[in-house]
Tab-separated table of C-alpha atoms and ligand atoms in Angstrom:
chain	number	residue	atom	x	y	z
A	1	UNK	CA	0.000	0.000	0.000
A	2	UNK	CA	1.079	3.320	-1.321
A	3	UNK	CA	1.515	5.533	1.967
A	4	UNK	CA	1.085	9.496	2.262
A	5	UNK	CA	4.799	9.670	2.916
A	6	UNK	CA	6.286	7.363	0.116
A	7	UNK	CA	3.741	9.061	-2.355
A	8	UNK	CA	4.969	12.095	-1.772
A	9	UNK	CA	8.826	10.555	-2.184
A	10	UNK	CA	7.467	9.166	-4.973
A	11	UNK	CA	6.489	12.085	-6.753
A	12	UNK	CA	10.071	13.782	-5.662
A	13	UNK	CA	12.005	12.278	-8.561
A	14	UNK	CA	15.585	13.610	-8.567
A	15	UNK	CA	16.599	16.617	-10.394
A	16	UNK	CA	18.478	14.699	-13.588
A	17	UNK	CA	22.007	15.653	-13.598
A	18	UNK	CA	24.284	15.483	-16.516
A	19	UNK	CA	26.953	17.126	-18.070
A	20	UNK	CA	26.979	20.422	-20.407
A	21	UNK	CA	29.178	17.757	-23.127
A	22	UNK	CA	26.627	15.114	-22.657
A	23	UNK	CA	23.987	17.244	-23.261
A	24	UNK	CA	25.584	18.576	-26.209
A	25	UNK	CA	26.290	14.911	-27.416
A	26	UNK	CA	22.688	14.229	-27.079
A	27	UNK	CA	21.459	16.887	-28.742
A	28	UNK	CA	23.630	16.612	-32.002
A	29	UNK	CA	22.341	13.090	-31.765
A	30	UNK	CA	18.528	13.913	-32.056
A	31	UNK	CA	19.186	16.456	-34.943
A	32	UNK	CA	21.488	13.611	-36.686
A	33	UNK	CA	23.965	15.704	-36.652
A	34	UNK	CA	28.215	14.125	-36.901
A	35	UNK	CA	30.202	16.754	-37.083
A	36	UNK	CA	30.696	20.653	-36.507
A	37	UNK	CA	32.339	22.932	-38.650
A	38	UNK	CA	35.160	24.829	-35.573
A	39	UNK	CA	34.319	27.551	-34.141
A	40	UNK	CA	36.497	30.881	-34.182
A	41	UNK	CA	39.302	31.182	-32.082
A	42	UNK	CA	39.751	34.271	-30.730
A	43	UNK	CA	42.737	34.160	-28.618
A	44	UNK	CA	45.284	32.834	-31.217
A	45	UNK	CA	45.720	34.813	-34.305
A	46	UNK	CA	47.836	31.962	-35.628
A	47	UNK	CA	45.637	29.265	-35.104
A	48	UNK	CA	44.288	27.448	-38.101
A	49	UNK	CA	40.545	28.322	-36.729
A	50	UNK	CA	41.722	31.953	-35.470
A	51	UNK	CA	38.648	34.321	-35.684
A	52	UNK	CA	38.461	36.423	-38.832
A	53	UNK	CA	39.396	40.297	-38.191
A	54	UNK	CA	40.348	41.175	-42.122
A	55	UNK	CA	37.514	43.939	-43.303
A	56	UNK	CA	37.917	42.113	-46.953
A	57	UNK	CA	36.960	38.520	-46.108
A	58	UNK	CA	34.134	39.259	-43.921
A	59	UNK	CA	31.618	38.412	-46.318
A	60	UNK	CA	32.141	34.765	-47.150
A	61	UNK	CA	28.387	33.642	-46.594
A	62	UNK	CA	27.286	36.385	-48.995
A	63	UNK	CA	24.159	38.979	-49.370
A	64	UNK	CA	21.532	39.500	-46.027
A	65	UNK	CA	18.246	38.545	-46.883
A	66	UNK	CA	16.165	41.402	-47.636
A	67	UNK	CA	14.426	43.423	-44.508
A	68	UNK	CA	11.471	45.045	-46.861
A	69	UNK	CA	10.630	41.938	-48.709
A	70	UNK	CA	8.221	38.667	-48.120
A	71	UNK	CA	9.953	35.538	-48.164
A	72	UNK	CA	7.941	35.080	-51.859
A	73	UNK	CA	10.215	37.982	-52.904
A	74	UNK	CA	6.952	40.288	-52.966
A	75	UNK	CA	7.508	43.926	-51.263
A	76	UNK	CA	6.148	45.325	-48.193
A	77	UNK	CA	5.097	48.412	-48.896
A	78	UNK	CA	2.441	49.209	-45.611
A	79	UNK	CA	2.191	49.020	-42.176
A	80	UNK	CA	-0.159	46.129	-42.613
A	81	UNK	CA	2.043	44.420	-45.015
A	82	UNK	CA	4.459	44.600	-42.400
A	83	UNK	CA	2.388	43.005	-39.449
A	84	UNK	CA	2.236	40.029	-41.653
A	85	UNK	CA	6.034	40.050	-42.563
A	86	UNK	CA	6.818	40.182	-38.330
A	87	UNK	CA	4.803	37.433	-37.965
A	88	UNK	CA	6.363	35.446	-41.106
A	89	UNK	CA	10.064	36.545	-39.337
A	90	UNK	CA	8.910	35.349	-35.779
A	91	UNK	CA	8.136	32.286	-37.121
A	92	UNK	CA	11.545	31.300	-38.538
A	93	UNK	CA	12.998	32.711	-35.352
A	94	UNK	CA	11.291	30.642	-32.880
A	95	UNK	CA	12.064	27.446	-35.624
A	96	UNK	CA	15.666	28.240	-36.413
A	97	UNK	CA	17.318	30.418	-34.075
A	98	UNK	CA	16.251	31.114	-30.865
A	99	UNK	CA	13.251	28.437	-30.251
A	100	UNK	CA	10.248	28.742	-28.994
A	101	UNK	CA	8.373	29.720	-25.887
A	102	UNK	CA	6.117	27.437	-24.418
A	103	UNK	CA	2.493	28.416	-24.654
A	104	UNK	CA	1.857	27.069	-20.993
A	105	UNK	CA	3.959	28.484	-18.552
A	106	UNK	CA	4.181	28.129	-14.630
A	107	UNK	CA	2.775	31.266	-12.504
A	108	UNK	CA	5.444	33.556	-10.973
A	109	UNK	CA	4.246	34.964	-7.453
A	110	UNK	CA	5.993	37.506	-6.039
A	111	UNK	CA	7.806	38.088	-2.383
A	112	UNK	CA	9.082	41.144	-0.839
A	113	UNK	CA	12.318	39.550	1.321
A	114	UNK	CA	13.379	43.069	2.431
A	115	UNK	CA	12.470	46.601	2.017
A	116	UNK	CA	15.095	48.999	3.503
A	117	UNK	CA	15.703	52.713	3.288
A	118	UNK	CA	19.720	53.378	3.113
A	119	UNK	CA	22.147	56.137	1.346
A	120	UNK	CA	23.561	54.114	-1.834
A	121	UNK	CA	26.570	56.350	-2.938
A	122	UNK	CA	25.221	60.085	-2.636
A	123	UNK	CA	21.334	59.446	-2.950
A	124	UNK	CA	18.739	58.307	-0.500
A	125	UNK	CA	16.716	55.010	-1.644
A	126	UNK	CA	14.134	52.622	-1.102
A	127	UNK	CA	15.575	49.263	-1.621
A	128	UNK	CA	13.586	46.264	-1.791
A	129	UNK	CA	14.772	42.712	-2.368
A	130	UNK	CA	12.054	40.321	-4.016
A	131	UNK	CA	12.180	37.003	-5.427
A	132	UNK	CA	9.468	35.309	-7.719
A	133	UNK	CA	8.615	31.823	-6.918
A	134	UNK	CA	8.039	30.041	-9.874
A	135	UNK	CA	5.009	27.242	-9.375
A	136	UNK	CA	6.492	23.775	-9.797
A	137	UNK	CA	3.821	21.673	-8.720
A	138	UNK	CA	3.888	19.959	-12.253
A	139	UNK	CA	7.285	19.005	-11.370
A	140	UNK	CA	8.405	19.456	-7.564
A	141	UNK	CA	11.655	17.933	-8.244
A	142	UNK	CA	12.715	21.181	-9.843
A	143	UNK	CA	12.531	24.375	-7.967
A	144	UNK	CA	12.662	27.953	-9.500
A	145	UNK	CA	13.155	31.540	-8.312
A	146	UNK	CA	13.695	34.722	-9.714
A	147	UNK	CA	15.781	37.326	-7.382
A	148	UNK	CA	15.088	40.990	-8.291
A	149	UNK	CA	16.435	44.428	-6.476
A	150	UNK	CA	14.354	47.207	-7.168
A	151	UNK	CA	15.513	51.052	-6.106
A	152	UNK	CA	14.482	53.777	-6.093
A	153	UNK	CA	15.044	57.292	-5.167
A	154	UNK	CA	13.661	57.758	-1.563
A	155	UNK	CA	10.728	60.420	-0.965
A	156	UNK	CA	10.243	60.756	-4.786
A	157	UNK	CA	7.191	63.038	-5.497
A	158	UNK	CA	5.647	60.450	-8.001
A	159	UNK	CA	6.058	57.199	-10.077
A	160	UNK	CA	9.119	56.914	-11.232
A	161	UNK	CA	10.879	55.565	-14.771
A	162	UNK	CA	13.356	52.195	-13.998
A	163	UNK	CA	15.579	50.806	-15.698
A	164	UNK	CA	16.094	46.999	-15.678
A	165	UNK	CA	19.474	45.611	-15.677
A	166	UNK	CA	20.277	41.668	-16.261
A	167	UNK	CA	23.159	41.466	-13.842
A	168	UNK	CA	25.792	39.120	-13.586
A	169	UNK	CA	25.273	39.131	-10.204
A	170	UNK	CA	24.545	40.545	-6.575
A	171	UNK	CA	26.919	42.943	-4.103
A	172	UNK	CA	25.916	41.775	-0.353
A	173	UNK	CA	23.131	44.324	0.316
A	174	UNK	CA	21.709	43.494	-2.881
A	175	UNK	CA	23.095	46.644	-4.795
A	176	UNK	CA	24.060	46.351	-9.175
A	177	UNK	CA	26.694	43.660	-8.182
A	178	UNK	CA	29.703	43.769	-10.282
A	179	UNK	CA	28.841	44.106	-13.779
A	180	UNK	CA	32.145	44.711	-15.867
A	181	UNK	CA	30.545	48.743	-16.259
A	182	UNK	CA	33.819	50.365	-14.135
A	183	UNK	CA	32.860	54.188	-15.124
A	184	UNK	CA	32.470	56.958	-12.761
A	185	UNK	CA	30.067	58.112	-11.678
A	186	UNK	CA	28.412	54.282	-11.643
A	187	UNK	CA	25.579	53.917	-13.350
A	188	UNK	CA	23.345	53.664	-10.583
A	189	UNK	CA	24.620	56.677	-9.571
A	190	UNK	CA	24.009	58.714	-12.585
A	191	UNK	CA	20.294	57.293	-12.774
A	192	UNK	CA	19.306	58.109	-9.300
A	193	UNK	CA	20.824	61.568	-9.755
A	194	UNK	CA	17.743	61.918	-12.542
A	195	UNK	CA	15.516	60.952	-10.102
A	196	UNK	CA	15.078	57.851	-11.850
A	197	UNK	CA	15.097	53.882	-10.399
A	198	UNK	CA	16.730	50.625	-11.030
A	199	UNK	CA	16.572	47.117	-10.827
A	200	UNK	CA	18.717	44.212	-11.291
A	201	UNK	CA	17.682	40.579	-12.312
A	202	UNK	CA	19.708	37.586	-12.231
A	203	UNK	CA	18.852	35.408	-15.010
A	204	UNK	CA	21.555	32.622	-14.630
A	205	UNK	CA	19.694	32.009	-10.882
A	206	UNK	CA	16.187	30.785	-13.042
A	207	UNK	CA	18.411	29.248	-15.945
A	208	UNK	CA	21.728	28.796	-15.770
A	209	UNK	CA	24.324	29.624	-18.092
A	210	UNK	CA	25.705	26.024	-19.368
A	211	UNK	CA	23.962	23.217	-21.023
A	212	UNK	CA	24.083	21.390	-17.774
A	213	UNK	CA	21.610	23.762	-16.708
A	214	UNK	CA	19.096	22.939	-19.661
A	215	UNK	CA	17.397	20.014	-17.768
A	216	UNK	CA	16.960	22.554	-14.895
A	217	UNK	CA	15.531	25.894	-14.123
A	218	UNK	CA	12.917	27.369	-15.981
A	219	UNK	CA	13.671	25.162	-19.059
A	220	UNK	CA	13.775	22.013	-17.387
A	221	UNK	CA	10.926	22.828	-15.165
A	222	UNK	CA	8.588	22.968	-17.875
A	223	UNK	CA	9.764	20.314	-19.887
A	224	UNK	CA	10.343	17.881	-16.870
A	225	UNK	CA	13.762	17.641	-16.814
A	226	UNK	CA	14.578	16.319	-20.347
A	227	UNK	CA	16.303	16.531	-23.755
A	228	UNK	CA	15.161	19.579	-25.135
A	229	UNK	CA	13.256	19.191	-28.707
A	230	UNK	CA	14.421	20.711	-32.157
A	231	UNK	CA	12.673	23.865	-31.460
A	232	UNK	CA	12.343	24.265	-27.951
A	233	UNK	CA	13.735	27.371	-26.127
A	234	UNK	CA	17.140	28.140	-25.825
A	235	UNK	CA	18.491	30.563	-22.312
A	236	UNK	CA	18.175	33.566	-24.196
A	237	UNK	CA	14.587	33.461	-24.409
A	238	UNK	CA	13.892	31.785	-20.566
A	239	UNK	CA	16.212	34.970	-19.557
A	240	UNK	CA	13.879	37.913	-21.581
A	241	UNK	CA	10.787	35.270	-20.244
A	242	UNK	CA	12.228	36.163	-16.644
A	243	UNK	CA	12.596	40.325	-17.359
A	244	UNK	CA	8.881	39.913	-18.526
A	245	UNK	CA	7.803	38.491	-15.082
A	246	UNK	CA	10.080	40.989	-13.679
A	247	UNK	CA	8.448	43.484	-15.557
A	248	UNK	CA	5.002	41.993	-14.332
A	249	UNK	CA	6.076	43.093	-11.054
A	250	UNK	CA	7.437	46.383	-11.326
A	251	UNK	CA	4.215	47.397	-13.118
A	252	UNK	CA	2.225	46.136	-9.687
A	253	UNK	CA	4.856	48.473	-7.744
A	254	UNK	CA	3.464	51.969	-6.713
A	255	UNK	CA	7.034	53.900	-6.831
A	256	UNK	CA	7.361	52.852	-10.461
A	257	UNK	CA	5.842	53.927	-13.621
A	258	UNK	CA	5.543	51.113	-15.526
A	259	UNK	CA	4.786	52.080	-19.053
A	260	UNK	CA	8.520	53.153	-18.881
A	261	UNK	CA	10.351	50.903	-17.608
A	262	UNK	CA	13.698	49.934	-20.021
A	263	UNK	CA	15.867	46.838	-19.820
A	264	UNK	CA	19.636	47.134	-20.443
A	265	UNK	CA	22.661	44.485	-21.102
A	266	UNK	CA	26.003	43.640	-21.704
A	267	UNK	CA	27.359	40.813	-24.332
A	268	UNK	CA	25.428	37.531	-23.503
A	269	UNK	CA	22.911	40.088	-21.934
A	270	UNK	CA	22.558	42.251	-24.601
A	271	UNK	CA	21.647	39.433	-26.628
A	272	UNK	CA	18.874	38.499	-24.053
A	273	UNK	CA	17.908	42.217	-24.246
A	274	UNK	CA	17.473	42.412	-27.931
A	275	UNK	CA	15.563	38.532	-27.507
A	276	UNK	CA	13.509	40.011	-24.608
A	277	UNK	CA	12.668	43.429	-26.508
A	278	UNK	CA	10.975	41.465	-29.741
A	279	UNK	CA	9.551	39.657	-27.525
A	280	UNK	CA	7.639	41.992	-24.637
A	281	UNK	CA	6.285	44.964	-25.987
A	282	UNK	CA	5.744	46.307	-22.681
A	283	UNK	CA	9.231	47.530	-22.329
A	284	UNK	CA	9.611	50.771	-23.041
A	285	UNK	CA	12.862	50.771	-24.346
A	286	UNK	CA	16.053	48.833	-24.738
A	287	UNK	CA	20.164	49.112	-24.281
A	288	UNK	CA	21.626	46.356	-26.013
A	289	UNK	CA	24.987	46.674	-25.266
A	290	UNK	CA	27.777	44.819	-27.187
A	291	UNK	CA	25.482	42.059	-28.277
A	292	UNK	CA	27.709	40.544	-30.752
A	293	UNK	CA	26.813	37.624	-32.284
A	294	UNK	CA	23.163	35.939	-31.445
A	295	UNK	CA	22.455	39.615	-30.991
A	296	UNK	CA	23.051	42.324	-33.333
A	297	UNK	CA	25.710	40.917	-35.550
A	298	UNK	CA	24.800	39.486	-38.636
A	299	UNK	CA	25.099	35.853	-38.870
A	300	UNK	CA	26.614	36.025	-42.707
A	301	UNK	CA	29.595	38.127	-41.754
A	302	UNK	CA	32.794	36.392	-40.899
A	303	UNK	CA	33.970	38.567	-38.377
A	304	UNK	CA	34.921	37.871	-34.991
A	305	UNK	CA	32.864	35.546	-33.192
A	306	UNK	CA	30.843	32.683	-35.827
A	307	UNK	CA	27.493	31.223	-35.886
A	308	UNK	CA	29.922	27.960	-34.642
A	309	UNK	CA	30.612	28.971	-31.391
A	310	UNK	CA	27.186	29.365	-30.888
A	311	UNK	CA	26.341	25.908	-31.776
A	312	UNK	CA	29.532	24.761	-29.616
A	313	UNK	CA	29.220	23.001	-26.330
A	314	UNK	CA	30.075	26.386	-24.479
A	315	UNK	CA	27.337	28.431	-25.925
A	316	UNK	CA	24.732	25.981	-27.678
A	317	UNK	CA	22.448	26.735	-24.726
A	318	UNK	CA	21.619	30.149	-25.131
A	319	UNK	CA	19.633	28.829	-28.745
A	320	UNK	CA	17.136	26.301	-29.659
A	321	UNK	CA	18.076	23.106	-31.204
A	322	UNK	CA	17.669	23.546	-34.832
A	323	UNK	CA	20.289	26.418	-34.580
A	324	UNK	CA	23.299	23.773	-34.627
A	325	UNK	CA	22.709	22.645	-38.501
A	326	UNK	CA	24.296	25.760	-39.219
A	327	UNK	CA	27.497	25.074	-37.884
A	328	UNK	CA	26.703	21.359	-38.935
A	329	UNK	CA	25.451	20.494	-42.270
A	330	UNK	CA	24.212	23.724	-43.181
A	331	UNK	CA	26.018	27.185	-43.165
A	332	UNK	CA	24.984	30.538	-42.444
A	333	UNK	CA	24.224	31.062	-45.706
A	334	UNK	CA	21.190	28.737	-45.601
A	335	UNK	CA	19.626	29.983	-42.320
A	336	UNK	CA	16.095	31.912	-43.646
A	337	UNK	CA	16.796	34.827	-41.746
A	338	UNK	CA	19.651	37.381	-40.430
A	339	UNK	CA	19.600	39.357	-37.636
A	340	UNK	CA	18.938	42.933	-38.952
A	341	UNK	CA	15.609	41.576	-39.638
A	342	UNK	CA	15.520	40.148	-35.865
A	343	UNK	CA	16.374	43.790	-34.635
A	344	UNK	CA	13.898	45.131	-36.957
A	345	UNK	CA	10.811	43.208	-35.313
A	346	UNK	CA	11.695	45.680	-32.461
A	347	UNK	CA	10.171	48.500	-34.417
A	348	UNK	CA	8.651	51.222	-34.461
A	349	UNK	CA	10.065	50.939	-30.231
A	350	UNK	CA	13.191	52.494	-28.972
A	351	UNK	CA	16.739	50.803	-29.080
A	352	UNK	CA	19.804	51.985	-28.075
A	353	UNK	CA	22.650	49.668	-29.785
A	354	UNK	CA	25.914	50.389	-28.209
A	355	UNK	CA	29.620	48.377	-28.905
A	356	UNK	CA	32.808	49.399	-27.619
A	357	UNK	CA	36.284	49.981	-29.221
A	358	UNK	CA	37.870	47.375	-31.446
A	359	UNK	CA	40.797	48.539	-30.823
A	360	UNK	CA	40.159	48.064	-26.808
A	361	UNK	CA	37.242	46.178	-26.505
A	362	UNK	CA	38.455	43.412	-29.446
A	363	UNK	CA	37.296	42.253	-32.847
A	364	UNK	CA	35.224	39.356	-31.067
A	365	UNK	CA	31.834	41.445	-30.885
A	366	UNK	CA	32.671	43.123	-34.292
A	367	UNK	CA	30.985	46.248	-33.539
A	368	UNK	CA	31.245	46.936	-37.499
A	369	UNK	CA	28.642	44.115	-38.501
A	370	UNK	CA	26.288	45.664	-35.354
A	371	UNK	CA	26.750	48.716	-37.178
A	372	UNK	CA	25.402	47.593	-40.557
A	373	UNK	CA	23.043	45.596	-38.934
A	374	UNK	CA	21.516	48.106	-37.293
A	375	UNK	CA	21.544	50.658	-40.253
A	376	UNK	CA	19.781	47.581	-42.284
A	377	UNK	CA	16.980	47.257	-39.831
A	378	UNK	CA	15.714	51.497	-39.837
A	379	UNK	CA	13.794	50.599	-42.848
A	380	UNK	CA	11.312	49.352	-40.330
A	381	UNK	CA	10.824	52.343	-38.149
A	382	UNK	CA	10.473	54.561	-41.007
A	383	UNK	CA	7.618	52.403	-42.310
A	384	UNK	CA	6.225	52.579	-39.542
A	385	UNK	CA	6.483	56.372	-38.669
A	386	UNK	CA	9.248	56.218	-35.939
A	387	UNK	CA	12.954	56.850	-37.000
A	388	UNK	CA	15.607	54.975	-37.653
A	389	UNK	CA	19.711	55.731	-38.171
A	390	UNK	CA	19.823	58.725	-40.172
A	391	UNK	CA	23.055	57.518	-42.126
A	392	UNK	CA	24.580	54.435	-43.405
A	393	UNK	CA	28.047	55.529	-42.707
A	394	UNK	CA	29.077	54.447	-39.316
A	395	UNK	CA	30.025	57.194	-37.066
A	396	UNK	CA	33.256	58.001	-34.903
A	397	UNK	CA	33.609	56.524	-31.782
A	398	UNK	CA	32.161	58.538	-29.191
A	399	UNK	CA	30.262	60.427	-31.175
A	400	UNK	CA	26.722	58.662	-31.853
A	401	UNK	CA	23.263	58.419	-33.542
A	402	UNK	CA	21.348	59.042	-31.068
A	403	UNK	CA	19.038	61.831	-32.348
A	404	UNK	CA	16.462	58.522	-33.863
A	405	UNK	CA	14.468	56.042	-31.900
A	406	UNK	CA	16.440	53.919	-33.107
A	407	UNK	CA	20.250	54.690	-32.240
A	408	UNK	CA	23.931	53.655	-32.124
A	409	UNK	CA	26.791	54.481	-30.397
A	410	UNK	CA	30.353	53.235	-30.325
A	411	UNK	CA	32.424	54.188	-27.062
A	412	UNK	CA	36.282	54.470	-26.824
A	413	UNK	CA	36.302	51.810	-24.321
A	414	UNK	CA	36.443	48.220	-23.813
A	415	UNK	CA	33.821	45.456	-23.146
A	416	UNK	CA	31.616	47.261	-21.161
A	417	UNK	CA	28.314	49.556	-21.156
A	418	UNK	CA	29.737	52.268	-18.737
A	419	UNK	CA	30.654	54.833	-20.999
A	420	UNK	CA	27.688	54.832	-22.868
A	421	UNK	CA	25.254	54.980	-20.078
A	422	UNK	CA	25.209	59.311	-20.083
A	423	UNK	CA	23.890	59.112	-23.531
A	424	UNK	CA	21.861	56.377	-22.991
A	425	UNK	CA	20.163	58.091	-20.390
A	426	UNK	CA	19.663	61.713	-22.302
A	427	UNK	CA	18.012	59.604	-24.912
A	428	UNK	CA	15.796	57.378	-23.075
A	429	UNK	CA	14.850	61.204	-21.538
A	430	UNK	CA	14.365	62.161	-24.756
A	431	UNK	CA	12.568	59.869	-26.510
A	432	UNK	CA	9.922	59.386	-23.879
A	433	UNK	CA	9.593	62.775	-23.275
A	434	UNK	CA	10.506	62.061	-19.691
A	435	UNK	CA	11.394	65.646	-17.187
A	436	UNK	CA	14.272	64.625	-14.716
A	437	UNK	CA	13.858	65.620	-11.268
A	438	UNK	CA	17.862	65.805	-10.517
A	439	UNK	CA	18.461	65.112	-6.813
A	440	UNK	CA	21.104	66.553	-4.629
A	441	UNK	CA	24.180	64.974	-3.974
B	1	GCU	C1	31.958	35.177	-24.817
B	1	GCU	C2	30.983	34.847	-25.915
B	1	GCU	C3	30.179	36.066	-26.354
B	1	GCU	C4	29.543	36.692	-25.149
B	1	GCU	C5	30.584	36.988	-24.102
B	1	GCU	C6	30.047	37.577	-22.800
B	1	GCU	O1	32.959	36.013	-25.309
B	1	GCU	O2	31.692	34.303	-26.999
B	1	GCU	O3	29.185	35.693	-27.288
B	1	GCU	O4	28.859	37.835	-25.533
B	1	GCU	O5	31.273	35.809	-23.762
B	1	GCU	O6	28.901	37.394	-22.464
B	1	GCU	O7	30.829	38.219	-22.105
């Protein structure tokens, strides 16, 4: 006889454990996949697989596919033509690149943990620490939580704008933790002297970072702790599915205004920016800093970083699936889409794209191809009445686009956000006609 006690032991079935290589082995498997074409090495120029950083032979994989054009080579000439091309692009997306998000997906509830006022740098805050418990009575073996920091300025006269940062991690007192963005004055700083808020996310606490992780967190949760499917969802999208829930929350929080709240990050968290701005309209706006490739880049340059270290053991998790054939039997050449056309399904909403110096940041994000991605994509928020880059030619570093909705900017720096946040900032201002309230020091 089945007792109370060894039911409920029953129904605790271990969280599966395996390794990031086995997982990768498994999944090459299901797709029938032998072999991968290397990936880029970008620490040894010699090497016979050493990352391409010659202007010339970036363009092996050959033309973009066409942003104003239906995949029957028809044009899109109006708004509604457009709505039907989004949807035609989302779908090869979700197939090919990215994968897709379930339909069905566990309730979040939130927690306050902590609600403090303190002095953070020169300003006076309201800090709260929250975490969203992710339902997992489909599958109790796997437990989920999202940890969020909210602040903002204390004994502000009204709701304020926040921006939402997905942080590599947490300082003890649950400040922006360390977040490779070493300008002065921080960040933080420079927003709560606007009289604006923050918040910080950690997505690698609800999925990790590593295909280990895939048959846990949100990912695993849902799909019960196995081999993901060809299309399923890669990290990227369970991170932007975490800033929505985030989002859910700040909109439910009286100090913030939520119609403009803006998400922000670096590299592997740009990309989950850009992925978590086509995919939640409810952000107001988006810094996608130093995306690289699986963000802005465009898969058909060969420049930097390649489509194969994406499909590689060390990375294969941010994407769904179906993404490996391109490193595998296919090329970039063959994959239906590029990612101007990704960045365009953004439109007519604002993004900030920002890339450091190649000469200090490195060739690996090649903030070139963002560049020409991004000028590609303005088509769509001219069609669409907004405005896009004003100029195909790419402009000096620290001097930006940043008079459109959508704009660009290169810092002098190296692989970080920090000394783009100012004008990030006086254009998020601008664009959504926001006043500042500027505190004292
Ligand atoms: C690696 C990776 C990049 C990523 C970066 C980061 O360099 O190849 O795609 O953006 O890590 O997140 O810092």
């Amino acid at each position: 006889m089945l007792t109370a006690l060894a039911f409920s032991l029953a129904l605790q079935t271990p969280t599966p454990t395996v390794t990031t290589e086995q997982d990768h082995r498994e999944t090459l498997a299901m797709l029938g996949i032998q072999t991968l074409r290397p990936y880029a090495d970008g620490m040894v120029p010699t090497a016979p697989n050493a990352a391409n950083t010659t202007e010339s032979k970036a363009w092996i994989w050959g033309d973009v596919p066409p942003l104003m054009k239906f995949s029957d080579g028809s044009e899109i000439k109006s708004r509604e033509d457009w709505q039907r091309r989004r949807g035609e692009l989302l779908e090869a997306f979700d197939r090919e690149v990215y994968g897709r998000t379930p339909k069905r997906l566990p309730k979040v509830t939130w927690t306050l943990v902590e609600e403090k006022q303190e002095k953070i740098g020169d300003f006076d805050v309201i800090r709260k620490s929250l975490k969203g418990v992710v339902d997992n009575r489909s599958y109790p073996a796997i437990s989920v939580e999202i940890p969020l920091t909210l602040v903002t300025p204390a004994g502000a006269k009204g709701k304020v704008p926040v921006i939402l940062e997905f942080g590599f991690g947490m300082r003890p007192g649950g400040a922006a933790g360390p977040n490779r963005q070493n300008q002065a004055p921080a960040w933080t700083q420079q927003i709560l002297k606007r009289g604006w808020g923050y918040a910080v996310i950690v997505p690698n606490a609800y999925q990790a970072d590593s295909g280990a992780g895939l048959r846990s967190g949100i990912i695993g949760l849902v799909n019960k702790g196995k081999l993901r499917k060809p299309d399923d969802w890669g990290a990227l999208k369970a991170w932007a599915w975490g800033a929505s829930r985030a989002l859910d929350y700040l909109q439910s929080d009286k100090a913030v205004d939520g119609k403009k709240v803006a998400i922000e990050g670096l590299s592997r968290y740009g990309k989950a920016t850009l992925v978590t701005m086509v995919y939640e309209p409810r952000f107001a706006a988006g810094f996608v800093g130093s995306s690289g490739a699986g963000g802005v880049k465009l898969w058909r340059r060969d420049f930097g970083e390649r489509e194969t270290n994406l499909a590689s053991s060390g990375e294969y998790h941010w994407m769904t699936p179906n993404f490996i054939k391109y490193a595998g039997p296919l090329t970039p050449a063959d994959l239906p889409v590029d990612q101007h056309q990704f960045l365009a399904l953004c439109a007519p909403r604002p993004v900030f794209v920002g890339t450091g110096s190649p000469n200090v940041e490195g060739h690996w994000v090649d903030s070139r191809g963002m560049f020409i991605s991004t000028a590609l994509a303005s088509p769509a928020w001219e069609l669409l009445g907004s405005s896009g880059l004003p100029t195909s030619v790419m402009p000096k570093e620290d001097s930006g686009l940043t008079d459109s909705v959508l704009a660009f900017r290169q810092h002098s720096g190296g692989h970080t956000n920090g000394p783009n946040w100012a004008s990030f900032l006086d254009w998020f201002g601008r664009v959504l006609n926001i006043s500042t309230s500027p505190r004292q020091n």
